[in-house]
Tab-separated table of C-alpha atoms in Angstrom:
chain	number	residue	atom	x	y	z
M	1	MET	CA	-21.712	33.802	8.250
M	2	ASN	CA	-24.465	32.412	5.766
M	3	GLU	CA	-22.319	30.751	4.266
M	4	LEU	CA	-21.129	28.006	7.170
M	5	SER	CA	-25.233	27.797	8.584
M	6	ALA	CA	-25.702	26.642	4.940
M	7	GLU	CA	-22.949	24.256	5.194
M	8	TYR	CA	-24.368	23.358	8.115
M	9	ILE	CA	-27.865	22.525	7.217
M	10	LYS	CA	-26.454	20.445	4.411
M	11	ALA	CA	-24.588	18.139	6.567
M	12	VAL	CA	-27.648	17.964	9.036
M	13	GLU	CA	-29.586	16.512	5.466
M	14	LEU	CA	-26.666	14.420	4.542
M	15	ASP	CA	-26.442	12.814	8.033
M	16	ARG	CA	-30.121	12.210	7.833
M	17	ARG	CA	-29.901	10.676	4.082
M	18	ILE	CA	-26.685	8.067	5.341
M	19	LYS	CA	-28.554	6.939	8.483
M	20	THR	CA	-31.697	6.500	6.445
M	21	SER	CA	-30.028	4.458	3.684
M	22	ALA	CA	-28.212	2.612	6.838
M	23	GLN	CA	-31.539	1.540	8.043
M	24	LEU	CA	-32.555	0.487	4.760
M	25	ALA	CA	-29.278	-1.735	4.263
M	26	GLN	CA	-29.702	-3.484	7.299
M	27	GLN	CA	-33.159	-4.628	7.038
M	28	SER	CA	-32.066	-5.942	3.236
M	29	LEU	CA	-29.000	-7.368	3.927
M	30	TYR	CA	-30.377	-10.428	5.119
M	31	ASP	CA	-32.412	-10.675	2.236
M	32	MET	CA	-29.642	-10.317	-0.320
M	33	CYS	CA	-27.557	-12.795	2.219
M	34	MET	CA	-30.316	-15.988	1.309
M	35	GLY	CA	-30.929	-14.462	-2.337
M	36	PHE	CA	-27.380	-15.461	-3.044
M	37	LYS	CA	-27.768	-18.657	-1.084
M	38	GLU	CA	-30.771	-19.884	-2.685
M	39	MET	CA	-29.200	-18.759	-5.980
M	40	ARG	CA	-26.106	-20.945	-5.395
M	41	ASP	CA	-27.758	-24.270	-3.844
M	42	SER	CA	-30.697	-24.245	-6.717
M	43	ARG	CA	-28.086	-23.542	-9.575
M	44	LEU	CA	-31.110	-20.518	-11.237
M	45	TYR	CA	-27.822	-18.870	-12.357
M	46	LYS	CA	-27.748	-21.718	-15.067
M	47	GLU	CA	-30.906	-20.249	-16.255
M	48	LEU	CA	-28.919	-17.259	-17.110
M	49	GLY	CA	-26.623	-18.336	-18.754
M	50	TYR	CA	-23.833	-18.714	-16.550
M	51	SER	CA	-21.995	-22.212	-15.869
M	52	ASP	CA	-20.311	-20.668	-12.831
M	53	PHE	CA	-21.550	-19.382	-9.450
M	54	GLY	CA	-18.790	-17.134	-9.127
M	55	GLU	CA	-18.833	-15.857	-12.660
M	56	TYR	CA	-22.438	-14.855	-11.897
M	57	CYS	CA	-21.722	-13.077	-8.952
M	58	GLU	CA	-18.939	-11.089	-10.719
M	59	GLN	CA	-20.511	-10.367	-13.399
M	60	GLU	CA	-24.289	-9.650	-12.944
M	61	THR	CA	-24.100	-8.360	-9.222
M	62	GLY	CA	-20.360	-6.268	-9.069
M	63	PHE	CA	-19.126	-8.819	-6.363
M	64	LYS	CA	-16.582	-10.879	-5.816
M	65	ARG	CA	-16.484	-14.403	-5.270
M	66	THR	CA	-15.277	-14.549	-1.556
M	67	ASN	CA	-17.156	-11.961	-0.232
M	68	VAL	CA	-20.375	-13.564	-1.652
M	69	TYR	CA	-19.659	-16.943	0.004
M	70	ASN	CA	-19.304	-14.669	3.401
M	71	TYR	CA	-22.603	-13.458	2.839
M	72	ILE	CA	-23.663	-17.403	2.156
M	73	SER	CA	-22.243	-18.112	5.640
M	74	VAL	CA	-24.082	-15.316	7.143
M	75	ALA	CA	-27.483	-16.334	5.738
M	76	GLU	CA	-26.353	-20.152	6.761
M	77	ASN	CA	-24.662	-19.618	10.075
M	78	LEU	CA	-26.666	-16.326	11.716
M	79	PRO	CA	-30.300	-15.797	12.578
M	80	GLU	CA	-32.015	-13.349	10.620
M	81	ASP	CA	-32.829	-11.228	13.965
M	82	PHE	CA	-29.445	-11.104	14.852
M	83	VAL	CA	-28.762	-10.185	11.293
M	84	HIS	CA	-31.217	-7.799	11.552
M	85	SER	CA	-30.419	-5.950	14.676
M	86	SER	CA	-26.145	-6.136	14.077
M	87	GLY	CA	-26.099	-4.803	10.290
M	88	GLN	CA	-24.105	-2.157	10.730
M	89	ILE	CA	-21.387	-3.706	12.380
M	90	GLY	CA	-20.224	-4.800	9.140
M	91	ILE	CA	-19.693	-8.269	6.760
M	92	LYS	CA	-16.454	-9.002	7.885
M	93	LYS	CA	-17.704	-8.540	11.552
M	94	LEU	CA	-20.843	-10.723	10.776
M	95	THR	CA	-18.877	-13.206	8.930
M	96	LEU	CA	-16.214	-13.911	11.649
M	97	LEU	CA	-19.371	-14.430	13.810
M	98	SER	CA	-20.959	-16.623	11.656
M	99	THR	CA	-18.547	-19.074	13.220
M	100	LEU	CA	-19.531	-19.721	16.261
M	101	SER	CA	-21.735	-21.586	18.014
M	102	ASP	CA	-25.166	-20.361	19.867
M	103	GLU	CA	-23.586	-20.300	23.035
M	104	GLN	CA	-20.066	-18.905	21.929
M	105	ARG	CA	-21.763	-15.912	19.862
M	106	GLU	CA	-23.817	-15.590	22.913
M	107	THR	CA	-20.705	-15.178	24.972
M	108	ILE	CA	-18.686	-12.944	22.743
M	109	THR	CA	-21.686	-10.210	22.348
M	110	GLU	CA	-22.319	-10.113	25.758
M	111	THR	CA	-18.621	-9.645	26.609
M	112	THR	CA	-17.564	-7.398	23.921
M	113	ASP	CA	-18.746	-3.971	22.166
M	114	ILE	CA	-19.002	-5.325	18.899
M	115	GLU	CA	-19.807	-1.957	17.116
M	116	ASN	CA	-16.822	-0.690	18.420
M	117	THR	CA	-14.491	-3.220	18.216
M	118	THR	CA	-12.194	-3.514	15.199
M	119	VAL	CA	-12.143	-6.861	12.949
M	120	LYS	CA	-8.590	-7.868	14.166
M	121	GLU	CA	-9.921	-7.129	18.273
M	122	LEU	CA	-13.182	-9.130	17.410
M	123	LYS	CA	-11.043	-12.227	15.336
M	124	ALA	CA	-8.760	-12.304	18.582
M	125	LYS	CA	-11.334	-12.638	20.919
M	126	ILE	CA	-13.122	-15.046	19.135
M	127	ASP	CA	-10.011	-17.338	18.886
M	128	SER	CA	-9.807	-16.569	22.559
M	129	VAL	CA	-12.984	-17.722	22.926
M	130	LYS	CA	-12.470	-21.320	20.774
M	131	LYS	CA	-9.359	-21.791	22.830
M	132	GLN	CA	-10.933	-22.080	25.857
M	133	ASN	CA	-13.910	-24.229	24.444
M	134	ASP	CA	-11.570	-26.346	22.352
M	135	ALA	CA	-10.290	-26.822	26.125
M	136	LEU	CA	-13.154	-27.812	27.700
M	137	HIS	CA	-14.091	-30.018	25.120
M	138	GLU	CA	-11.308	-31.627	25.358
M	139	GLU	CA	-11.290	-32.173	29.441
M	140	MET	CA	-14.574	-33.279	28.969
M	141	ARG	CA	-13.668	-36.013	26.351
M	142	TYR	CA	-10.368	-37.113	28.812
M	143	ARG	CA	-13.424	-37.492	31.682
M	144	GLU	CA	-15.603	-39.467	29.564
M	145	GLU	CA	-12.646	-42.020	28.732
M	146	GLU	CA	-12.007	-41.865	32.252
M	147	HIS	CA	-15.404	-42.531	32.754
M	148	GLU	CA	-15.885	-45.674	30.203
M	149	THR	CA	-12.497	-47.096	31.427
M	150	LYS	CA	-13.780	-47.648	34.615
M	151	SER	CA	-17.735	-48.578	33.734
M	152	GLN	CA	-15.939	-51.149	31.524
M	153	LYS	CA	-13.659	-52.750	34.769
M	154	PHE	CA	-17.089	-52.766	36.791
M	155	LYS	CA	-18.667	-54.547	33.451
M	156	ASP	CA	-16.170	-57.275	33.684
M	157	ARG	CA	-16.083	-57.443	37.112
M	158	ILE	CA	-19.874	-58.302	37.075
M	159	ALA	CA	-19.401	-60.624	34.052
M	160	GLU	CA	-16.931	-62.813	36.222
M	161	LEU	CA	-19.019	-62.550	38.741
M	162	GLU	CA	-22.398	-63.652	36.807
M	163	ALA	CA	-20.643	-66.367	35.789
M	164	GLU	CA	-19.386	-67.780	38.847
M	165	ILE	CA	-23.186	-67.985	39.830
M	166	LYS	CA	-23.947	-69.898	36.750
M	167	GLU	CA	-21.049	-72.118	37.536
M	168	LEU	CA	-22.563	-72.740	40.988
M	169	GLU	CA	-26.657	-73.116	39.898
M	170	SER	CA	-24.986	-75.368	37.492
M	171	ARG	CA	-23.749	-78.010	39.991
M	172	PRO	CA	-25.015	-81.613	40.454
M	173	ILE	CA	-27.665	-81.658	42.893
M	174	GLU	CA	-25.230	-83.994	45.362
M	175	VAL	CA	-23.480	-80.878	46.453
M	176	ALA	CA	-23.999	-79.299	49.279
M	177	VAL	CA	-27.666	-76.902	48.821
M	178	GLU	CA	-26.904	-75.268	51.255
M	179	THR	CA	-23.656	-74.101	51.015
M	180	ASP	CA	-24.092	-73.506	47.374
M	181	SER	CA	-27.142	-71.381	48.325
M	182	LYS	CA	-25.104	-68.828	50.586
M	183	GLU	CA	-22.390	-68.330	47.774
M	184	VAL	CA	-25.056	-67.981	45.382
M	185	ALA	CA	-26.505	-65.077	47.757
M	186	ASN	CA	-23.560	-63.868	49.230
M	187	LEU	CA	-21.786	-63.316	45.020
M	188	LYS	CA	-25.627	-61.700	44.424
M	189	ASP	CA	-25.344	-59.292	46.847
M	190	ALA	CA	-21.144	-58.171	46.413
M	191	MET	CA	-23.072	-57.750	42.571
M	192	ARG	CA	-25.886	-55.456	44.252
M	193	ARG	CA	-22.973	-53.396	45.941
M	194	VAL	CA	-20.785	-53.551	42.874
M	195	ASP	CA	-23.356	-51.827	41.010
M	196	LEU	CA	-24.657	-49.252	43.752
M	197	ASP	CA	-21.233	-48.309	43.710
M	198	TRP	CA	-20.284	-47.747	40.388
M	199	SER	CA	-23.670	-46.111	40.732
M	200	GLU	CA	-22.542	-43.627	42.680
M	201	LYS	CA	-19.019	-43.136	41.657
M	202	TYR	CA	-20.331	-42.053	38.260
M	203	SER	CA	-22.378	-39.749	39.354
M	204	LYS	CA	-20.010	-37.910	41.548
M	205	LEU	CA	-17.521	-37.587	38.706
M	206	GLU	CA	-20.346	-36.046	36.346
M	207	GLU	CA	-20.693	-33.759	39.062
M	208	ASP	CA	-16.972	-33.129	39.508
M	209	SER	CA	-16.846	-32.298	35.634
M	210	LEU	CA	-19.697	-29.739	35.254
M	211	LYS	CA	-18.304	-28.129	38.202
M	212	ASP	CA	-14.964	-27.871	36.953
M	213	ARG	CA	-16.465	-26.567	33.662
M	214	ARG	CA	-18.846	-24.002	35.365
M	215	GLU	CA	-15.297	-22.361	37.009
M	216	LEU	CA	-13.518	-22.404	33.725
M	217	LEU	CA	-16.414	-20.390	32.032
M	218	GLN	CA	-16.646	-17.830	35.584
M	219	LYS	CA	-12.482	-17.701	35.248
M	220	ALA	CA	-13.088	-16.590	31.555
M	221	GLU	CA	-15.502	-14.497	31.733
M	222	GLN	CA	-14.059	-12.406	34.941
M	223	ALA	CA	-10.732	-12.166	33.098
M	224	GLU	CA	-12.379	-10.923	30.096
M	225	LYS	CA	-14.547	-8.129	33.121
M	226	ASP	CA	-11.430	-7.265	34.093
M	227	LYS	CA	-9.683	-6.281	30.865
M	228	GLN	CA	-12.913	-4.305	29.706
M	229	ASP	CA	-12.930	-2.570	33.146
M	230	LYS	CA	-9.416	-1.645	32.697
M	231	LEU	CA	-9.826	-0.577	29.060
M	232	SER	CA	-12.639	1.766	30.609
M	233	GLN	CA	-9.973	3.275	33.497
M	234	LEU	CA	-7.576	4.281	30.527
M	235	ARG	CA	-10.200	5.872	28.602
M	236	GLU	CA	-11.940	7.707	30.717
M	237	GLU	CA	-8.000	8.399	32.175
M	238	LEU	CA	-7.864	9.613	28.203
M	239	ASP	CA	-10.606	11.866	28.531
M	240	ARG	CA	-9.776	13.808	31.443
M	241	THR	CA	-6.215	14.398	30.172
M	242	LYS	CA	-7.263	15.507	26.708
M	243	ALA	CA	-9.952	17.569	28.510
M	244	GLU	CA	-7.672	19.337	30.930
M	245	TYR	CA	-5.397	19.800	27.594
M	246	GLU	CA	-8.379	21.523	26.163
M	247	LYS	CA	-8.790	23.569	28.875
M	248	LYS	CA	-5.508	25.248	29.247
M	249	LEU	CA	-4.982	25.563	25.838
M	250	ALA	CA	-8.374	27.834	26.031
M	251	GLY	CA	-6.940	29.592	28.871
M	252	LYS	CA	-3.760	30.263	26.714
M	253	VAL	CA	-5.719	31.047	23.675
M	254	ASP	CA	-8.051	33.719	25.760
M	255	THR	CA	-4.945	35.195	27.190
M	256	ALA	CA	-2.141	35.026	24.327
M	257	PRO	CA	-3.916	35.281	21.195
M	258	VAL	CA	-1.247	36.502	19.204
M	259	GLN	CA	1.577	35.471	21.124
M	260	ASP	CA	0.369	31.453	21.429
M	261	ASP	CA	-0.235	30.999	18.026
M	262	LYS	CA	1.941	28.174	17.931
M	263	ALA	CA	-0.512	26.079	20.438
M	264	ILE	CA	-3.839	26.913	18.493
M	265	PHE	CA	-1.595	26.026	15.431
M	266	LYS	CA	-1.433	22.263	17.342
M	267	ALA	CA	-4.696	22.305	18.406
M	268	TYR	CA	-5.804	22.557	14.887
M	269	LEU	CA	-3.657	20.286	13.646
M	270	SER	CA	-4.272	17.542	16.163
M	271	THR	CA	-7.808	17.861	15.467
M	272	ALA	CA	-6.766	17.328	11.825
M	273	VAL	CA	-4.526	14.658	12.137
M	274	ASP	CA	-7.219	12.614	14.400
M	275	SER	CA	-10.172	13.281	11.664
M	276	VAL	CA	-7.645	11.745	8.774
M	277	THR	CA	-6.965	9.152	10.930
M	278	ARG	CA	-9.933	7.807	11.464
M	279	LEU	CA	-10.948	8.153	8.139
M	280	VAL	CA	-8.096	6.229	6.559
M	281	GLY	CA	-9.163	3.623	9.053
M	282	PHE	CA	-12.678	3.515	7.412
M	283	LEU	CA	-10.899	3.122	4.167
M	284	ASN	CA	-9.089	0.173	4.796
M	285	GLU	CA	-12.236	-1.477	7.182
M	286	HIS	CA	-13.996	-1.299	3.741
M	287	ASN	CA	-11.907	-1.452	1.130
M	288	ASP	CA	-13.860	-4.468	0.120
M	289	SER	CA	-17.238	-1.810	-0.361
M	290	ASP	CA	-18.459	-0.861	-4.088
M	291	ASN	CA	-17.810	2.344	-3.210
M	292	TYR	CA	-14.470	2.203	-2.143
M	293	GLY	CA	-13.063	3.958	-4.959
M	294	LEU	CA	-15.354	6.882	-4.424
M	295	PHE	CA	-14.499	7.210	-0.810
M	296	THR	CA	-10.739	6.722	-2.130
M	297	GLN	CA	-11.776	9.540	-4.678
M	298	LYS	CA	-12.950	12.152	-2.302
M	299	ALA	CA	-10.136	11.835	0.111
M	300	ARG	CA	-7.450	12.820	-2.525
M	301	GLN	CA	-10.061	15.660	-3.313
M	302	LEU	CA	-9.414	16.818	0.240
M	303	ALA	CA	-5.521	16.640	0.282
M	304	ASP	CA	-6.127	18.667	-3.131
M	305	ILE	CA	-8.305	21.203	-1.136
M	306	ILE	CA	-5.619	21.979	1.006
M	307	ASN	CA	-2.636	22.184	-0.999
M	308	SER	CA	-4.947	24.790	-2.913
M	309	LYS	CA	-5.786	26.654	0.251
M	310	LEU	CA	-2.680	26.548	1.505
M	311	GLU	CA	-1.130	28.061	-1.820
M	312	VAL	CA	-3.645	30.697	-2.079
C-alpha cells in the first residue's frame, strides 16, 4: 500500500512537470518559428559557416529541414495569439491550418474540436472547406463574367445611341429642326432608360449572388453541425454501453470472484489494450519529435517488463 502511495505521488509530480513544460513550449513555439524565419530570410546562417539553410537546421538544431519549413509556414501565416493559444495541438495541425485564409480558419475552428481531432480528420475537414470555397469562387467568377457580358451589351447599345445623336446633331441646318430635336430628345430619353434599367439589373444580380453564397455557407455549416451532433450521439451511446458493461462486470466480480476470473481478465485486458493503443497512436503522431527515440525505447521497455512479470 505504501508503495502504491509513493507511485501516486510520483505520478502527480510528473504530471505537474509535464503540464508546466507544455505551457512553456506553447509560449516559446511562436518565438522559435519566427527565429527560423528570420535566420532564413536574413541569411544569417552564413555567418555561422553554413552555405545552406537546411544544412544549418539539421546540424545546429537537429530539426529536419521539412519540419523547419513547417515552422516557418506557421510564423508567416498564423497570428501570434492563435499560435500561443493553440500550441498544444502540435506542429502538424498548425501547419495544416496555416494553409487556410483567415475566414476558412475561423470556419474550421468554430466547427471542429481541433485538439481532439486527428491530423487525418483535420486534413479531410480542411480539404472539404477548400472545395466548398473553390465552388463559391467558381460561382462568383461565372456571375461576374455574366455581368461583364451584359454590361458590354449595354455599353455597345449606348455607344450606338450616342453615335446616332452625334449624327443627328451634325445634320445641315436646312433639315427640319423641330423633327431632329424630337429625335434627339427621344434618343436621350431612351439612353436614360437603358442606363437605369442596367443599373437596376446589375444591382439585382449582385444581391442574388450574395444571397446564393450565404445559402451555400449556411448549408455547409448545417451539414457540419449535423455531423458533430451524430458523433456526439454515438459517443454518448458508446459511453452508456461501456458503463453498463462495467456495471455488469462489477456485479459478476462481487458475486462470483473465484468462478468468474475470466471476466476479470477480459476487463483488465481491455483496459490494457486501450492504453497500449493510445500509446502507439501517440508515438505515430509524434514520429517527428526530438524525443521519438526515447518514447519508443520506453514503450519497448514496457513490453519487457510485462514479459518479465509473466515469467515470475
